[in-house]
CSV table of C-alpha atoms in Angstrom, one decimal:
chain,number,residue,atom,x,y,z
A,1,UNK,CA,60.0,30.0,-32.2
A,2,UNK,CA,56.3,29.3,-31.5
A,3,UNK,CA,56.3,25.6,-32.5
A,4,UNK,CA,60.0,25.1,-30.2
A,5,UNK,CA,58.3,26.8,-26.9
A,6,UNK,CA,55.0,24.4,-27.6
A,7,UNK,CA,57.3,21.3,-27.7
A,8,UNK,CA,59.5,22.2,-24.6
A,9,UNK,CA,56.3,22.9,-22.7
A,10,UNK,CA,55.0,19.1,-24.3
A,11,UNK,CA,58.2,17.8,-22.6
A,12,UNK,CA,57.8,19.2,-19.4
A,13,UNK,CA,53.9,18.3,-19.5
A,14,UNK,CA,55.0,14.7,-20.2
A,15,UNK,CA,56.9,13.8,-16.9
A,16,UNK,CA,53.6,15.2,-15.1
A,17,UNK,CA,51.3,13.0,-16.7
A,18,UNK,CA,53.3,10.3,-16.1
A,19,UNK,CA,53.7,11.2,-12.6
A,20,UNK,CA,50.0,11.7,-12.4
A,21,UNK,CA,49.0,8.2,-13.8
A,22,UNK,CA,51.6,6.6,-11.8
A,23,UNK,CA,49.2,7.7,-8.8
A,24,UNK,CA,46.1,7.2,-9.8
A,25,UNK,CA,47.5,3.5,-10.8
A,26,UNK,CA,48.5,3.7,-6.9
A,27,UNK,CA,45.3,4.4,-6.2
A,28,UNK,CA,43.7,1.8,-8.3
A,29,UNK,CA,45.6,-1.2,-7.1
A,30,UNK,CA,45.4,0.2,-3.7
A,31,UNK,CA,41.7,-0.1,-4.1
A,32,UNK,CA,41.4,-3.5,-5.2
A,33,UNK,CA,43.6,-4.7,-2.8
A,34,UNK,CA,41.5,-3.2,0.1
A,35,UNK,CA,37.8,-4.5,-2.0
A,36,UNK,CA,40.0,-7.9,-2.0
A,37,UNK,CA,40.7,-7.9,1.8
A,38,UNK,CA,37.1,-6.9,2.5
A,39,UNK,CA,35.8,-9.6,0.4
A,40,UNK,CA,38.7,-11.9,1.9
A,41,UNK,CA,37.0,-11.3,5.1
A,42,UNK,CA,33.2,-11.2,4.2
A,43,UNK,CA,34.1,-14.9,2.8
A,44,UNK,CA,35.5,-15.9,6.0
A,45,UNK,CA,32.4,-14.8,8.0
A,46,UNK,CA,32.2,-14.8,11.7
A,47,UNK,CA,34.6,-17.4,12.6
A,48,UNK,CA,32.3,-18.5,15.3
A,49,UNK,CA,30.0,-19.2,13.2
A,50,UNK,CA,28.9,-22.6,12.4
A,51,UNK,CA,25.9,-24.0,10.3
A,52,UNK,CA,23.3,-26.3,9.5
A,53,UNK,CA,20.5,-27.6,7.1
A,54,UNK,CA,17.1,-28.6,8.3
A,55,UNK,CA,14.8,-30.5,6.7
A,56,UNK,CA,10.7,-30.6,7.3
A,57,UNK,CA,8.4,-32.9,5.4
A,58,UNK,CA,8.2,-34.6,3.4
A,59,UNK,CA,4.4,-33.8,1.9
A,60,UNK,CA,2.6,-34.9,-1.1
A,61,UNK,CA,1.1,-31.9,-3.0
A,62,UNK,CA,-1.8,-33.1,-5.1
A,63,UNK,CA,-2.1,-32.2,-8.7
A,64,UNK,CA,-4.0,-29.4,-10.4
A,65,UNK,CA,-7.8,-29.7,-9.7
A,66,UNK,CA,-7.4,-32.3,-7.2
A,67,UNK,CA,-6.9,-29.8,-3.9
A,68,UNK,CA,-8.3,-31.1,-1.1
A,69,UNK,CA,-9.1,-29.5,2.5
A,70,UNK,CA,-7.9,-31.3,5.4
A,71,UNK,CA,-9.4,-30.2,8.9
A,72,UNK,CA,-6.1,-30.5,10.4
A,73,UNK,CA,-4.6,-28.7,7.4
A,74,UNK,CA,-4.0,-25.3,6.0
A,75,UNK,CA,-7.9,-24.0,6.7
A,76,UNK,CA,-7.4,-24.6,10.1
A,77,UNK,CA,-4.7,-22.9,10.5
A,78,UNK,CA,-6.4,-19.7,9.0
A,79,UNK,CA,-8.6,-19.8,11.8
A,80,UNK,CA,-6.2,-19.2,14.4
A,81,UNK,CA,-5.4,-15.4,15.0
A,82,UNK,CA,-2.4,-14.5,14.1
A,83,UNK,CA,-1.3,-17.8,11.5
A,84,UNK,CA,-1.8,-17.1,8.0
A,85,UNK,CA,-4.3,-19.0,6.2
A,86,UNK,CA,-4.2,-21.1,3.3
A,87,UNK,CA,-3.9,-18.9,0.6
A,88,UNK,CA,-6.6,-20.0,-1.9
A,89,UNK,CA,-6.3,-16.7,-4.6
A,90,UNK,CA,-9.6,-17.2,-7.0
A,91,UNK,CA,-8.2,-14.1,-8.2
A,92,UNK,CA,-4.8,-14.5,-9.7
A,93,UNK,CA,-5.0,-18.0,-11.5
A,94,UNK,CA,-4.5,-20.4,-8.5
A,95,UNK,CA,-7.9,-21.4,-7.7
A,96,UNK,CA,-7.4,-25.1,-8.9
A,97,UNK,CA,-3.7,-26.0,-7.7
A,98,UNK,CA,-3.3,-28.3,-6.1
A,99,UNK,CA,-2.5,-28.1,-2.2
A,100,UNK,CA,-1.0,-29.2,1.0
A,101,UNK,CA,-0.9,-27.2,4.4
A,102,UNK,CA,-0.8,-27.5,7.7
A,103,UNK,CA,0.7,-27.2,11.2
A,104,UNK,CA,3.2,-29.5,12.5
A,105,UNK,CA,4.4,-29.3,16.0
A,106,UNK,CA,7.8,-30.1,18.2
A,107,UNK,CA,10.1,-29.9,14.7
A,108,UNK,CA,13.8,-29.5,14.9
A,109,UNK,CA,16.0,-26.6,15.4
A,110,UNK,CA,19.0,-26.2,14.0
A,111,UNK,CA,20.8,-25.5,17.6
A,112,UNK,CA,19.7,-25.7,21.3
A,113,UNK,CA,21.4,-22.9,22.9
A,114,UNK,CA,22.8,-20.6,20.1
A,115,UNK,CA,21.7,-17.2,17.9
A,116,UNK,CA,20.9,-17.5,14.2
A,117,UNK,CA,22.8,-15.0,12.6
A,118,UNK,CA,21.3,-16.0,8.9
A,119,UNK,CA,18.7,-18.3,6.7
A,120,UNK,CA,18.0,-19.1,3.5
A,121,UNK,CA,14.5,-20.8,2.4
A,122,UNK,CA,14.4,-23.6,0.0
A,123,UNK,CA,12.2,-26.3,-1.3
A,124,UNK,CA,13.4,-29.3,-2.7
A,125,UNK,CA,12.4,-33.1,-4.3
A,126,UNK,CA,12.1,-35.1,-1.6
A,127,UNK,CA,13.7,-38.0,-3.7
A,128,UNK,CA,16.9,-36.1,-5.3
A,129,UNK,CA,16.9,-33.1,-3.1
A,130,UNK,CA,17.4,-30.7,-5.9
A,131,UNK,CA,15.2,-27.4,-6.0
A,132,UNK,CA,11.5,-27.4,-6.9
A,133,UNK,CA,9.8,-24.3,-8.6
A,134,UNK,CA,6.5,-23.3,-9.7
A,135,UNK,CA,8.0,-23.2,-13.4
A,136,UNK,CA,7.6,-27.2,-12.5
A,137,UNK,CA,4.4,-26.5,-10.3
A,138,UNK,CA,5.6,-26.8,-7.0
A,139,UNK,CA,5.1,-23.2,-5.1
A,140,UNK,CA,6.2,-22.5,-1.4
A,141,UNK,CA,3.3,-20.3,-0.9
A,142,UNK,CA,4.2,-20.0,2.9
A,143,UNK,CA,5.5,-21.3,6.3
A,144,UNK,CA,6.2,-20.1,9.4
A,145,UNK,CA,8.1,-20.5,12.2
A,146,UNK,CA,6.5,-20.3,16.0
A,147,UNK,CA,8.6,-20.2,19.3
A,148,UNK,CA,5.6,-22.4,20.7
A,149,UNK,CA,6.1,-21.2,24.9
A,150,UNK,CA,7.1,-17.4,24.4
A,151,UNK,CA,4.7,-14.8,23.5
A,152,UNK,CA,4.4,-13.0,20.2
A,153,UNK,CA,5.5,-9.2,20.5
A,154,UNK,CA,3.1,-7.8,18.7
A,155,UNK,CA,-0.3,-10.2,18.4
A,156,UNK,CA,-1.9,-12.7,21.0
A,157,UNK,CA,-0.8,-16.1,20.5
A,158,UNK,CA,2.5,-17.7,20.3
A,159,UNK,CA,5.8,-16.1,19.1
A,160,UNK,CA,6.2,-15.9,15.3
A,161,UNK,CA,9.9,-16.4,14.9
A,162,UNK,CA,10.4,-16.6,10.9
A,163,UNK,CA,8.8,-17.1,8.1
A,164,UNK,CA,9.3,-17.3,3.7
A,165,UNK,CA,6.9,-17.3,0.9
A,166,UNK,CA,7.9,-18.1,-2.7
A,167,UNK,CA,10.5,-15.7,-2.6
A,168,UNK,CA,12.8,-17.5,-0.6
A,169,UNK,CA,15.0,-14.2,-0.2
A,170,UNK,CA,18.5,-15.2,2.2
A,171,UNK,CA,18.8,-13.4,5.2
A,172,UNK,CA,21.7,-12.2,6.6
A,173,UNK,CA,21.9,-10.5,10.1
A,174,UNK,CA,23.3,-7.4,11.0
A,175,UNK,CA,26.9,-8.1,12.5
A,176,UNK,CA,26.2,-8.7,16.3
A,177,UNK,CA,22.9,-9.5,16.6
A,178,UNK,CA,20.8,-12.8,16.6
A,179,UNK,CA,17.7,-14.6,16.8
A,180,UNK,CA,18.5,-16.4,20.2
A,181,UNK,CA,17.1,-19.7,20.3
A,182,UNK,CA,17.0,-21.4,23.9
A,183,UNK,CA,18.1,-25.0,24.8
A,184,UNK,CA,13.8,-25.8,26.2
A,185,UNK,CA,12.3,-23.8,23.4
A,186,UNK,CA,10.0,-25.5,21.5
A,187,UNK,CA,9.1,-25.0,17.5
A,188,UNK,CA,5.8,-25.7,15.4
A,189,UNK,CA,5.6,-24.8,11.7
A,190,UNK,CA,2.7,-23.5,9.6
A,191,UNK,CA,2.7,-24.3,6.3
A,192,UNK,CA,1.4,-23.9,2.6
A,193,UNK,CA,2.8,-26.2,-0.4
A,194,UNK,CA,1.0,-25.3,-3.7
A,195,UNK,CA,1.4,-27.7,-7.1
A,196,UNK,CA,0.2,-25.6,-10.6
A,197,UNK,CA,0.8,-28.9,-12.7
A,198,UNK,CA,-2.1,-30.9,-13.5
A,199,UNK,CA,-0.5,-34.0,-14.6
A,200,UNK,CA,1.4,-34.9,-11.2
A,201,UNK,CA,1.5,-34.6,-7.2
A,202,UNK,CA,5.1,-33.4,-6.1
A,203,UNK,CA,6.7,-34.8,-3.0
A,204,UNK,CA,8.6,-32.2,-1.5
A,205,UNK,CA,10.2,-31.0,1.6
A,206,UNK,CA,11.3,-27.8,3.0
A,207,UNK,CA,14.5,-26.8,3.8
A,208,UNK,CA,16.2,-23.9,5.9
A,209,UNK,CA,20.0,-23.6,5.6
A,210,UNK,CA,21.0,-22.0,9.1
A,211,UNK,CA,24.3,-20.0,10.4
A,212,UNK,CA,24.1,-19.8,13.8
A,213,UNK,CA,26.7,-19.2,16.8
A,214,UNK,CA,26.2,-21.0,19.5
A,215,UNK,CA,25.5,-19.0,23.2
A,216,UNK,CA,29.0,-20.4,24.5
A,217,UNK,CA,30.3,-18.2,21.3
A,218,UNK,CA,28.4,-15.4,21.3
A,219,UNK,CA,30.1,-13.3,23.8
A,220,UNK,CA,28.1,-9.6,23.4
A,221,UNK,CA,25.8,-10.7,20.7
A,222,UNK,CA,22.6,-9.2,20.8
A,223,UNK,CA,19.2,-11.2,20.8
A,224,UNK,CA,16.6,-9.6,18.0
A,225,UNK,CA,12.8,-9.7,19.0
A,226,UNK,CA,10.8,-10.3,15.8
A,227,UNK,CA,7.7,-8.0,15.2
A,228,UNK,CA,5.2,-9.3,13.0
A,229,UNK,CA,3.8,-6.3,11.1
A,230,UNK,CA,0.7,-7.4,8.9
A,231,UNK,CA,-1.8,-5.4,7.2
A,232,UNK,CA,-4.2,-7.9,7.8
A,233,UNK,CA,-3.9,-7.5,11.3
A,234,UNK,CA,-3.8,-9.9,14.1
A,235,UNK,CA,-6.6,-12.2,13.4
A,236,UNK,CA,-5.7,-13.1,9.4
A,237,UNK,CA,-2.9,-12.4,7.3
A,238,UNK,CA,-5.4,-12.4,3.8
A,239,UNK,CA,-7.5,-9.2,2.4
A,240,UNK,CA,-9.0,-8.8,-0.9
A,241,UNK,CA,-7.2,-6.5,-3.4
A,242,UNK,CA,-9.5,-4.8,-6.2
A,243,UNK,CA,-8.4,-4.2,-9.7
A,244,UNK,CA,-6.3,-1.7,-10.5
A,245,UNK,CA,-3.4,0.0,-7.7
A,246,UNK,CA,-4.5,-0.5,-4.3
A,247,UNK,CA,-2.9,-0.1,-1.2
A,248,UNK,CA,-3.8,-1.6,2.4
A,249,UNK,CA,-2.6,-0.1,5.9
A,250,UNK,CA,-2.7,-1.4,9.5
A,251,UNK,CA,-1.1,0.0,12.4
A,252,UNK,CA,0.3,-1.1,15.9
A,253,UNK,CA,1.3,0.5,18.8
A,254,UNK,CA,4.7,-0.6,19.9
A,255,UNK,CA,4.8,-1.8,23.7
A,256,UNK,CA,8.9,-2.0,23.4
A,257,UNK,CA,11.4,0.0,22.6
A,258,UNK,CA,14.8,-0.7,21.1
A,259,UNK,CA,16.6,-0.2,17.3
A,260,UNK,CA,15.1,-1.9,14.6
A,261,UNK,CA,18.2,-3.2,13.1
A,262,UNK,CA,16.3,-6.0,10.3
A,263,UNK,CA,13.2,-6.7,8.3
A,264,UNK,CA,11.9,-8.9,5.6
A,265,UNK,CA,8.7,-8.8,3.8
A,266,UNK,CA,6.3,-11.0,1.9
A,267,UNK,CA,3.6,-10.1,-1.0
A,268,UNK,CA,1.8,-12.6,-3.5
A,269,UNK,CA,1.7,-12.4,-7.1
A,270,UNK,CA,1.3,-8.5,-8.5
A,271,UNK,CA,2.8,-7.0,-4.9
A,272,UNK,CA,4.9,-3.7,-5.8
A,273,UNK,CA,6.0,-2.6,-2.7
A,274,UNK,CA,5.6,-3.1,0.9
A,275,UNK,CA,6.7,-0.3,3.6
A,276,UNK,CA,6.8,0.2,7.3
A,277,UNK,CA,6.9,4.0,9.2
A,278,UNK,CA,7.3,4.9,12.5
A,279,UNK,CA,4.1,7.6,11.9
A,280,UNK,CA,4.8,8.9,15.5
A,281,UNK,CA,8.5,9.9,14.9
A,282,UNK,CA,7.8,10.5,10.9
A,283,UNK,CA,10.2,8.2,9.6
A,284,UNK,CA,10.4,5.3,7.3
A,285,UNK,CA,11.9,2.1,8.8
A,286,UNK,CA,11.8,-0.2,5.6
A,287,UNK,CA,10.6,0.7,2.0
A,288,UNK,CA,10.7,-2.7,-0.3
A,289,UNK,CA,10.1,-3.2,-4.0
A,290,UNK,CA,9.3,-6.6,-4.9
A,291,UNK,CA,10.2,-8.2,-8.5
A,292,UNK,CA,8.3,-10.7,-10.5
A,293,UNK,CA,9.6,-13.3,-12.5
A,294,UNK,CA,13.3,-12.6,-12.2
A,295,UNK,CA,14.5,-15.7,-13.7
A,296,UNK,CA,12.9,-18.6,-15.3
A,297,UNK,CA,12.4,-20.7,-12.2
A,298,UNK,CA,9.7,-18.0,-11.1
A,299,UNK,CA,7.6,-18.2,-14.1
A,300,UNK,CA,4.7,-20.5,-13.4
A,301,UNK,CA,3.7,-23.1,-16.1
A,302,UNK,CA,0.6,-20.8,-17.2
A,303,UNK,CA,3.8,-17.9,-18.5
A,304,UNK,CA,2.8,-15.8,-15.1
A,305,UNK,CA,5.7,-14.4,-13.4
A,306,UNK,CA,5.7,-15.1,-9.3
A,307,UNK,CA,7.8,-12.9,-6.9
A,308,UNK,CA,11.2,-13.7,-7.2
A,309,UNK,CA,12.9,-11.1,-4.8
A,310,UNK,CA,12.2,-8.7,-2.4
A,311,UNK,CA,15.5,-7.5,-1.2
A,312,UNK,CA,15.3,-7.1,2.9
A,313,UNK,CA,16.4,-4.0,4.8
A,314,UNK,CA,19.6,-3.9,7.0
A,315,UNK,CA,21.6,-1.9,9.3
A,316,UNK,CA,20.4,1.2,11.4
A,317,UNK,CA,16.6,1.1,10.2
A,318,UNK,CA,15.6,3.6,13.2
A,319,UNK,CA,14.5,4.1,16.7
A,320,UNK,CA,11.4,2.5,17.9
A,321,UNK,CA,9.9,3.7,21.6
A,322,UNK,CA,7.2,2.2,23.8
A,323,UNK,CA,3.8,3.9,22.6
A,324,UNK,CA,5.0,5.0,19.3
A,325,UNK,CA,2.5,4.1,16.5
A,326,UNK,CA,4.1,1.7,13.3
A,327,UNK,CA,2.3,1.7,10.3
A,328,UNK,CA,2.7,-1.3,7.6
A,329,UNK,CA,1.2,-1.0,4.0
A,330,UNK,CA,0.8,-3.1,1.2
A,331,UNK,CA,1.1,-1.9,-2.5
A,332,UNK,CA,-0.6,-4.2,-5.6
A,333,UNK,CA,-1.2,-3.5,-8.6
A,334,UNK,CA,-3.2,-5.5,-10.0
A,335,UNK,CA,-4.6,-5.3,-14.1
A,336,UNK,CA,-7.3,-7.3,-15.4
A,337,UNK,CA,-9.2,-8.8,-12.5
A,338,UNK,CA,-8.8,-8.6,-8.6
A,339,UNK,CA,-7.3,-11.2,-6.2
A,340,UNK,CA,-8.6,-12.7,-3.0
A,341,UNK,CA,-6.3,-13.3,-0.4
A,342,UNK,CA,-3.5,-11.4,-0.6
A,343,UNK,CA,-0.9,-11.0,2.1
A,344,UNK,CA,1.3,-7.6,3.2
A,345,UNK,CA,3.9,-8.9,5.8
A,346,UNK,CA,6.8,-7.0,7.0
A,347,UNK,CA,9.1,-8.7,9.9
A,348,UNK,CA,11.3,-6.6,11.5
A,349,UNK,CA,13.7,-7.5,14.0
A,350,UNK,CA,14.5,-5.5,17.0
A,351,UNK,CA,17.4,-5.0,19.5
A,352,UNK,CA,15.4,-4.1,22.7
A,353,UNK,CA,17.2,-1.8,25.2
């Protein structure tokens, strides 16, 4: 009597169980078909989008112990507030690379009248174009980009507009905002090229892959107003980092207001994290962890792993006002020895109201 009761029940269960994974199959393929369609449309991208390569250089870095300092090169352009220097780290196993830096002026844009909505960093063999890597000796140590006639937001001197080290991280804009670029601007470019091999120079060049819509496009876009947040402050990007876990702050007081909406940051070799707050309001805009030696191409020829990522920040990052106070710090831990001139660099991109 027991056993037939426990198999009708079985029966009746059955239908139910069906019914039930009949749904959540529903569910499933409804699922992937909406994940399809938003990765359907992601691929597209902004159909007013259109893009472009640039290409600076090329330069000749010189081997391993045979550096050299050129006046007009990358120790000038330490001596200029606000550009970063030339990065020469005693401290961390670069102090014989060899080295080529500088500052160019009047390069190309990728568009005269447009917004950048994305970049990637690259450098590449100036005779095949395929990538160069310090696992090869060739390091991108540094370069940035200046709007030449505008004025920086945040320092004296000319408007830092974007900028990569070694990481070479893509960035991709918000949806809706842009870095305008206008038809008379003007660009220079401060660079640092670094070669760890001592048997030969590299001839290289730098490129930046650009999206971009142009103004005729862009409709409602936004323009983004880059805010160079350094911990060396305004008149040098380098500080000296002791053994051990150290961290360095700077602040600014913010003279616009707007949402920060972006940011990408930059460390050297044995950076953990780099973070901005908005001390004033008590919130954190942009908290970033940066990886060494992710994959072989970031392992230098000595077996020391550079950074290889340092994923940037997106979206609704918070509210900045006129007069609130920003504070930037720099996290390294460093074991065995210390390291001289090491940079903290958060940009962040702003909509201003």
């Amino acid at each position: 009597m027991g056993g037939s009761g426990t198999a009708a029940a079985d029966e009746q269960e059955a239908p139910e169980q069906r019914e039930q994974a009949q749904e959540s199959s529903q569910e499933a393929a409804q699922e992937r078909a909406q994940n399809d369609a938003a990765d359907s449309e992601e691929s597209r991208g902004d159909a007013r989008e259109e893009s472009t390569t640039v290409k600076y250089g090329p330069w000749t870095i010189p081997a391993a112990d045979d550096g050299h300092e050129d006046e007009e090169g990358a120790d000038a352009a330490g001596g200029l507030p606000g550009w970063p220097g030339n990065g020469d780290d005693e401290g961390d196993g670069h102090a014989h690379h060899g080295q080529e830096g500088g500052i160019e002026f009047n390069v190309d844009k990728p568009c005269e009248d447009c917004f950048i909505t994305g970049f990637t960093p690259k450098m590449t063999y100036a005779d095949d174009g395929t990538d160069a890597h310090v696992n090869e000796g060739p390091m991108l140590h540094h370069y940035v980009i200046f709007n030449s006639g505008a004025r920086d937001a945040v320092c004296p001197g000319s408007e830092r507009k974007l900028s990569s080290g070694n990481e070479r991280v893509p960035s991709d804009l918000p949806e809706g905002y842009g870095i305008k670029i206008d038809e008379r601007e003007r660009w220079s470019l401060n660079y640092d090229l670094m070669n760890m091999d001592p048997a030969e120079a590299k001839d290289v060049n730098i490129e930046i892959d650009f999206t971009y819509v142009p103004a005729s496009k862009a409709g409602d876009m936004k323009p983004l107003t880059p805010l160079w947040l350094d911990v060396g402050g305004c008149f040098g990007s380098e500080y000296d980092a002791p053994e051990g876990d150290s961290t360095e702050s700077a602040t600014w007081t913010s003279d616009v207001s707007g949402d920060l909406v972006y940011a990408r940051g930059h460390l050297h070799h044995a950076g953990h994290s780099l973070w901005a707050e908005n001390t004033t309001r008590g919130t954190e805009l942009c908290h970033i962890e940066a990886e060494e030696g992710g994959s072989p191409e970031f392992i230098d020829m000595e077996g020391h792993g550079q950074i290889s990522d340092m994923p940037p920040c997106s979206g609704d990052l918070g509210r900045i006002e006129e007069g609130d106070v920003l504070e930037t710090s720099a996290r390294y831990v460093i074991e065995g020895h210390s390291h001289d001139d090491v940079m903290g660099i958060m940009i962040g991109y702003l909509a201003e109201d």
